[in-house]
Every structure is written in structure tokens, then in C-alpha cells.
PDB file of C-alpha atoms in Angstrom:
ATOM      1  CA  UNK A 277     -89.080  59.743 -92.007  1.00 63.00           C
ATOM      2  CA  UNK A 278     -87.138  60.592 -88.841  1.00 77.00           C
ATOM      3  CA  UNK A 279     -83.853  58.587 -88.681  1.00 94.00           C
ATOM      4  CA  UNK A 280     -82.568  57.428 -84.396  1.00 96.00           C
ATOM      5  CA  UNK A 281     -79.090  56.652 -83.940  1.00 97.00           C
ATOM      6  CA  UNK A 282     -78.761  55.774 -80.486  1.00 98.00           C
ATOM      7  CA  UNK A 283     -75.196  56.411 -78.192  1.00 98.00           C
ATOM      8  CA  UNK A 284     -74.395  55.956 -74.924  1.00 98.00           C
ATOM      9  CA  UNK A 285     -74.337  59.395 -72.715  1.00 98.00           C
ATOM     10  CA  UNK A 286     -70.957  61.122 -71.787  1.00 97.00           C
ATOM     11  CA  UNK A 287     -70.824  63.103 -68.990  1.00 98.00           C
ATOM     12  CA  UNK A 288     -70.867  65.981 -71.524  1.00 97.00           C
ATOM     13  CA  UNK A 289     -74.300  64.844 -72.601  1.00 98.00           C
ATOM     14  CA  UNK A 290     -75.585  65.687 -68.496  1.00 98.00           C
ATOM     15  CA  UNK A 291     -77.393  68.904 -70.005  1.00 98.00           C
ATOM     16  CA  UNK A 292     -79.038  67.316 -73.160  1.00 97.00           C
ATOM     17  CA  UNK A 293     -80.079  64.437 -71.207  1.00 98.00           C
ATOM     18  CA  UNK A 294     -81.596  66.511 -68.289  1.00 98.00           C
ATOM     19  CA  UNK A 295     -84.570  68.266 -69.667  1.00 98.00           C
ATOM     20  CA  UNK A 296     -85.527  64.658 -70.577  1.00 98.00           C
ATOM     21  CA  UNK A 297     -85.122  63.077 -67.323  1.00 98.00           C
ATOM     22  CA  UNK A 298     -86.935  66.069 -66.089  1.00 98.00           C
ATOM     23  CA  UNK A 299     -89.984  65.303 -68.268  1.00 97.00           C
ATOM     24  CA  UNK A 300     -90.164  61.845 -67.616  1.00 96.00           C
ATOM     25  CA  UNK A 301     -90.144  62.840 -63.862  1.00 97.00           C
ATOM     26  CA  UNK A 302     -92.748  64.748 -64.392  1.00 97.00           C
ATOM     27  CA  UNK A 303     -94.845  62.102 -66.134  1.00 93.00           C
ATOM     28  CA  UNK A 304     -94.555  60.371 -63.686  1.00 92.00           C
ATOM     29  CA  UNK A 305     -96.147  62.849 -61.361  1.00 94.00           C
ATOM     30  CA  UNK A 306     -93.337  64.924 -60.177  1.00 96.00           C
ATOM     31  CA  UNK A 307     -92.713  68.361 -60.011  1.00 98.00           C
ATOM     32  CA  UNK A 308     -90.651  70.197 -62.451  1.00 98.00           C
ATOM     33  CA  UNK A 309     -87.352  70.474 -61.201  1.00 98.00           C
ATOM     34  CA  UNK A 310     -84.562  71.448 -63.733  1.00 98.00           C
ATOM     35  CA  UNK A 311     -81.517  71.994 -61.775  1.00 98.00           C
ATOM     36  CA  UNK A 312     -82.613  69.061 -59.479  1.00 98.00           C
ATOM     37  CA  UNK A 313     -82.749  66.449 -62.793  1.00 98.00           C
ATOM     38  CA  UNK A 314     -79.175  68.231 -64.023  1.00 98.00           C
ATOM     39  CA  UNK A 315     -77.847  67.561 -60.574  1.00 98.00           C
ATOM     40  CA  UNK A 316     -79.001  63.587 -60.662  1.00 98.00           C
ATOM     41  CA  UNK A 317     -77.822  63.048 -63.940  1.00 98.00           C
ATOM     42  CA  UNK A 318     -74.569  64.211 -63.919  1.00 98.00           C
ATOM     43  CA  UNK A 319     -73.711  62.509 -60.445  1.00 98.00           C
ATOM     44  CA  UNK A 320     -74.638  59.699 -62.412  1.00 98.00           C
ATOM     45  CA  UNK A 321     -72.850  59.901 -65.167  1.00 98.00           C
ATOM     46  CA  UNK A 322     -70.159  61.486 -63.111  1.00 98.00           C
ATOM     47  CA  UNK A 323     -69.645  58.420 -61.006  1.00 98.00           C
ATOM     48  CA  UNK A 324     -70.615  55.782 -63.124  1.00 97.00           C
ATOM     49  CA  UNK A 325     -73.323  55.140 -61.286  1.00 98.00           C
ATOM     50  CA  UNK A 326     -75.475  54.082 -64.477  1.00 98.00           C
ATOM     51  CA  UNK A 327     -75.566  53.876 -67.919  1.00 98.00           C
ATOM     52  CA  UNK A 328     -77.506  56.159 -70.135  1.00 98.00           C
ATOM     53  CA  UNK A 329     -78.350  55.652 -73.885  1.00 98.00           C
ATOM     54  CA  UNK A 330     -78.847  58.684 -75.858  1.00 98.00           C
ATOM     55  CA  UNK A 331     -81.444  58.929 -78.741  1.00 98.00           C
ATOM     56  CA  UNK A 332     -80.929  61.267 -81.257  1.00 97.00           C
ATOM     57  CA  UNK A 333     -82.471  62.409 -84.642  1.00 95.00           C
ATOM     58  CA  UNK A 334     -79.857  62.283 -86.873  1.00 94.00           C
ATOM     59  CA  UNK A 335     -81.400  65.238 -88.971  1.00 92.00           C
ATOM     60  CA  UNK A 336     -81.495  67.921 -86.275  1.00 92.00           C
ATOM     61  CA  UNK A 337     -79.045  66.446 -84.252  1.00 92.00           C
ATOM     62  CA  UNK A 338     -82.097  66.768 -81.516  1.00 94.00           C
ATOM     63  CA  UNK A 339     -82.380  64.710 -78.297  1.00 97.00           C
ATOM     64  CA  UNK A 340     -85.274  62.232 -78.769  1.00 97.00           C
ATOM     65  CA  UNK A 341     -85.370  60.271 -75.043  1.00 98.00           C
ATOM     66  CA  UNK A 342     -83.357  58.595 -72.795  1.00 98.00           C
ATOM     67  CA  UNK A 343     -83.018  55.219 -71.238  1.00 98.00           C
ATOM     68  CA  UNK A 344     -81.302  54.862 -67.984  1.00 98.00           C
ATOM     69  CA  UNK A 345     -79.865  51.636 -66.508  1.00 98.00           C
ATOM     70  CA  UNK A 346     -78.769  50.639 -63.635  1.00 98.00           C
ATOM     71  CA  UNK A 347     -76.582  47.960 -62.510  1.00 97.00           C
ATOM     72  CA  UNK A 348     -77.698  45.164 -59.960  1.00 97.00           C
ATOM     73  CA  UNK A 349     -77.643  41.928 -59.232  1.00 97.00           C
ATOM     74  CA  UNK A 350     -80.104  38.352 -59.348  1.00 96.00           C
ATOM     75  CA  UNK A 351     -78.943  36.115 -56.062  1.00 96.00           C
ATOM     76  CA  UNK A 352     -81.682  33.592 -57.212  1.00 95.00           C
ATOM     77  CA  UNK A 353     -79.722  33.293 -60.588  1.00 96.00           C
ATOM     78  CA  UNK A 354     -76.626  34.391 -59.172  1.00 97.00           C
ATOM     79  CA  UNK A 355     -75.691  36.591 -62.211  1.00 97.00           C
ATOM     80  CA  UNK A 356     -75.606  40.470 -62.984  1.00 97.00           C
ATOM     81  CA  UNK A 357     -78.516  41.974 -64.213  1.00 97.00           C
ATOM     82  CA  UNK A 358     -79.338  45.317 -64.869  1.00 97.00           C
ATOM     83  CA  UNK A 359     -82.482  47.367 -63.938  1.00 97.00           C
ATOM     84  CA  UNK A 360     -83.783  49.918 -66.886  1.00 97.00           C
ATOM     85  CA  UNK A 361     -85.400  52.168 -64.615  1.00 96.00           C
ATOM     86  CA  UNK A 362     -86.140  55.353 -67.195  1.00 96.00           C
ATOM     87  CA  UNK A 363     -87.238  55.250 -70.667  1.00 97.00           C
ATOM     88  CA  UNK A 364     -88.591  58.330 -72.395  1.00 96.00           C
ATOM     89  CA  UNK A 365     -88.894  59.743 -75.645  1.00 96.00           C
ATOM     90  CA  UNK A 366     -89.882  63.550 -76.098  1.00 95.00           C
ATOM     91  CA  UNK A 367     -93.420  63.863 -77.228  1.00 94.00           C
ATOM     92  CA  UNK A 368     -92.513  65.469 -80.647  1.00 92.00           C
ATOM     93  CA  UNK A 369     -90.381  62.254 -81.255  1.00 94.00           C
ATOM     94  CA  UNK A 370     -93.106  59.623 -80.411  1.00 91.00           C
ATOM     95  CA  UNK A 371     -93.477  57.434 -83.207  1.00 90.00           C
ATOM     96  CA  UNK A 372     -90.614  57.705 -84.424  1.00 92.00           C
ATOM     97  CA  UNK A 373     -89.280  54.208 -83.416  1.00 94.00           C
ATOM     98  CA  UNK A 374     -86.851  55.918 -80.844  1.00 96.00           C
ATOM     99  CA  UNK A 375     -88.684  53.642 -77.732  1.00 96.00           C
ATOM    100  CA  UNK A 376     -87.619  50.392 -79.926  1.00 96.00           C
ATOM    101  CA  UNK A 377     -84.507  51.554 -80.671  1.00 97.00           C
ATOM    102  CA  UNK A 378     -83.403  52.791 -77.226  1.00 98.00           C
ATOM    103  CA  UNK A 379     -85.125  49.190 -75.963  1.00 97.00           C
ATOM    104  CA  UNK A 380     -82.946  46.909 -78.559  1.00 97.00           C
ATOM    105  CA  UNK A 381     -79.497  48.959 -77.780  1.00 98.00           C
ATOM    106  CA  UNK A 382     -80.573  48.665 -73.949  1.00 98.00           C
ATOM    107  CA  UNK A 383     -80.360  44.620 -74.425  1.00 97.00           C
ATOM    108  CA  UNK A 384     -77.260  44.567 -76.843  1.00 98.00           C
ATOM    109  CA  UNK A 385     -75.519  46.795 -74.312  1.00 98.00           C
ATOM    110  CA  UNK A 386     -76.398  44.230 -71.659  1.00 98.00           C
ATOM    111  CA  UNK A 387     -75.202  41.464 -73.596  1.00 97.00           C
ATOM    112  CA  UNK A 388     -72.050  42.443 -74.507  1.00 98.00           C
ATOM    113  CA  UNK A 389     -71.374  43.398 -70.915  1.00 97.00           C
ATOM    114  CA  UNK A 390     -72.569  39.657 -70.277  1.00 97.00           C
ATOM    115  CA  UNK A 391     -75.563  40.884 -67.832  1.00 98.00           C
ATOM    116  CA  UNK A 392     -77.988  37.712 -67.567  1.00 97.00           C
ATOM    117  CA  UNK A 393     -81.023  39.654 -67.398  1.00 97.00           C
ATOM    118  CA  UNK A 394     -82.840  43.020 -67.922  1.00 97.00           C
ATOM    119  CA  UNK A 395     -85.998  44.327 -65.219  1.00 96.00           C
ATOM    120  CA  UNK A 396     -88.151  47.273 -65.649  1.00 95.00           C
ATOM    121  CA  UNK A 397     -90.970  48.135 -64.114  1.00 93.00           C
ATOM    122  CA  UNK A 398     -93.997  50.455 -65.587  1.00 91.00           C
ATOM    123  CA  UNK A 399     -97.238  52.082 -64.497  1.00 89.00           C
ATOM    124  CA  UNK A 400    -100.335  50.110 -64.903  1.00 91.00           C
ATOM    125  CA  UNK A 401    -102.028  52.873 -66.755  1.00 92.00           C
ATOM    126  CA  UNK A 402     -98.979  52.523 -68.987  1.00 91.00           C
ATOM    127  CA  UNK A 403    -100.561  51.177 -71.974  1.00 92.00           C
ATOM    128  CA  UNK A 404     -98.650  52.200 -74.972  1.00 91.00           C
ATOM    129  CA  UNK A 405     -95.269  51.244 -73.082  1.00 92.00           C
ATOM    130  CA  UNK A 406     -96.498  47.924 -72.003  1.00 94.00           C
ATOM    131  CA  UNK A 407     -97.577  46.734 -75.813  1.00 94.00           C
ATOM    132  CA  UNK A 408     -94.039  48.413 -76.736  1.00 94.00           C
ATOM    133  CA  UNK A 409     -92.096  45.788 -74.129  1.00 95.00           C
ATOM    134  CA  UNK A 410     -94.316  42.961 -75.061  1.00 95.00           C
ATOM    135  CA  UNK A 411     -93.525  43.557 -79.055  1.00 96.00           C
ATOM    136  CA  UNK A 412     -90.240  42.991 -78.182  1.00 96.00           C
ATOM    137  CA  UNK A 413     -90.528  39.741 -76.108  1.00 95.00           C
ATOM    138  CA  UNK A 414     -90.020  41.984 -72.564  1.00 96.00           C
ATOM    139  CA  UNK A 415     -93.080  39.191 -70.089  1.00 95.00           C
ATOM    140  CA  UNK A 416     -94.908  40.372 -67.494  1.00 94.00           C
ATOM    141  CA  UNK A 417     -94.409  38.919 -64.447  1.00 93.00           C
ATOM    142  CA  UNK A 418     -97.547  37.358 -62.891  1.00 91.00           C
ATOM    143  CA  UNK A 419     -95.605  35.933 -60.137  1.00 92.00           C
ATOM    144  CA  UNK A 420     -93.807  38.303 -57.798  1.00 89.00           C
ATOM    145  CA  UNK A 421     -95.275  41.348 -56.016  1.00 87.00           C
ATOM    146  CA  UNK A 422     -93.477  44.707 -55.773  1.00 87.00           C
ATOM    147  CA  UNK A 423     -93.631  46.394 -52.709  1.00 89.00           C
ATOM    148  CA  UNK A 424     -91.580  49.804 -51.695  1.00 88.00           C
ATOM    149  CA  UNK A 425     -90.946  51.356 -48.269  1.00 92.00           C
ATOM    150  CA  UNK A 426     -90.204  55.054 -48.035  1.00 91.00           C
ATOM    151  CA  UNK A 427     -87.766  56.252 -46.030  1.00 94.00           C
ATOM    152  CA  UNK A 428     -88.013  60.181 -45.961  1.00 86.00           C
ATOM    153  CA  UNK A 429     -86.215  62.720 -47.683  1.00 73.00           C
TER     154      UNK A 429
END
């Protein structure tokens, strides 16, 4: 059985962590772009723009996924929160429990920095990611709308 530690990204860890931020930009519909998801994820790291965790097979030593969060704010509960934008785990490490893992050290890293709250957001079509939040007590909002407005380039 494949054993997950999970660690939070150094700016050192840019180049592991790339090829997966590429992939799950690409599952998501976007085009492959290598030295573009090296560039965005070491300016994040880089400027401490966001907080990456790291999951690893302790085996192979092998990058399993990624989850990325970013810092924000609630002015209706007037209390940090933080926004997990990217999760991903490598196909060939699917099952592995790395998604749970990555989700669980996600919270306790909120917690301990005393955020009040965690948001993601998913694709409908989504599925397997949605039963994965809702085994962990993640709700669905059936409340609010979310709406985006593009700005160019």
C-alpha cells in the first residue's frame, strides 16, 4: 500500500510542484504550458503569495499532487479565511488517499494559522472530487451564486 506524507512546498519544491500544477491546468481545459506553470509557481512561492502542500509517496520519494491555498478574507464574518483554489493528485497516485490527506493537512494548516474558514470551488462534472469534499464534512453551498468577469490578458 502506498504510504502520503504530506509537507508544505519550499521554494525549492517550484520544479516538483510544476508539472503538477501544469496537469491540473490542463484538466481543467488549458493548454500545456510548462515553463508558464514553473513561472506561476515559483512567483508564488517566491513571494509568499500562497501556500502549497506537497504530497509525496514516501517509497519513491515521488510527487503525488498538490494543493494550493490562498489567503483572503470573509467581511460578513469578519475573519481570515483561506481559498484552496488547486487540488490535484497525479493519475498514477489516485487512490492512494493522497486527495484526503492533502484535504485534512489543508484544514490543520488553517487552523493553526487561526483562519475561520476554508472555500473551494469545483466543476460540476466534478464527481469524484465532490463525494471526496463531502466525506470530509466540506457543504455545498445552495445559497450564493458565483459569477466571474474577465478582464483580458
Amino acid at each position: 500500500m502506498t504510504q502520503i506524507a504530506i509537507r508544505l512546498a519550499t521554494l525549492d519544491d517550484a520544479a516538483r510542484v510544476a508539472p503538477l500544477f501544469d496537469a491540473y491546468r490542463q484538466f481543467y481545459e488549458q493548454p500545456a504550458d510548462a515553463a508558464g506553470a514553473m513561472a506561476f509557481v515559483h512567483a508564488r512561492l517566491a513571494r509568499g503569495e500562497s501556500v502549497i502542500l506537497l504530497a509525496e509517496d514516501t517509497a519513491s520519494g515521488d510527487a503525488a499532487g498538490f494543493c494550493q491555498l490562498y489567503p483572503s478574507f470573509c467581511s460578513v464574518i469578519a475573519a481570515p479565511i483561506y481559498v484552496l483554489y488547486d487540488l490535484f493528485v497525479a493519475p498514477t497516485a489516485r487512490k492512494s488517499g493522497a486527495g484526503r490527506a492533502l484535504l485534512r493537512q489543508a484544514e490543520a494548516h488553517a487552523r493553526a494559522g487561526g483562519f475561520a474558514r476554508m472555500d473551494l470551488t469545483t466543476a460540476r462534472t466534478n464527481l469524484p472530487a465532490q463525494a471526496l469534499y463531502e466525506s470530509l464534512g466540506w457543504e455545498r453551498d445552495e445559497v450564493f451564486l458565483t459569477y466571474n468577469r474577465h478582464l483580458g490578458g
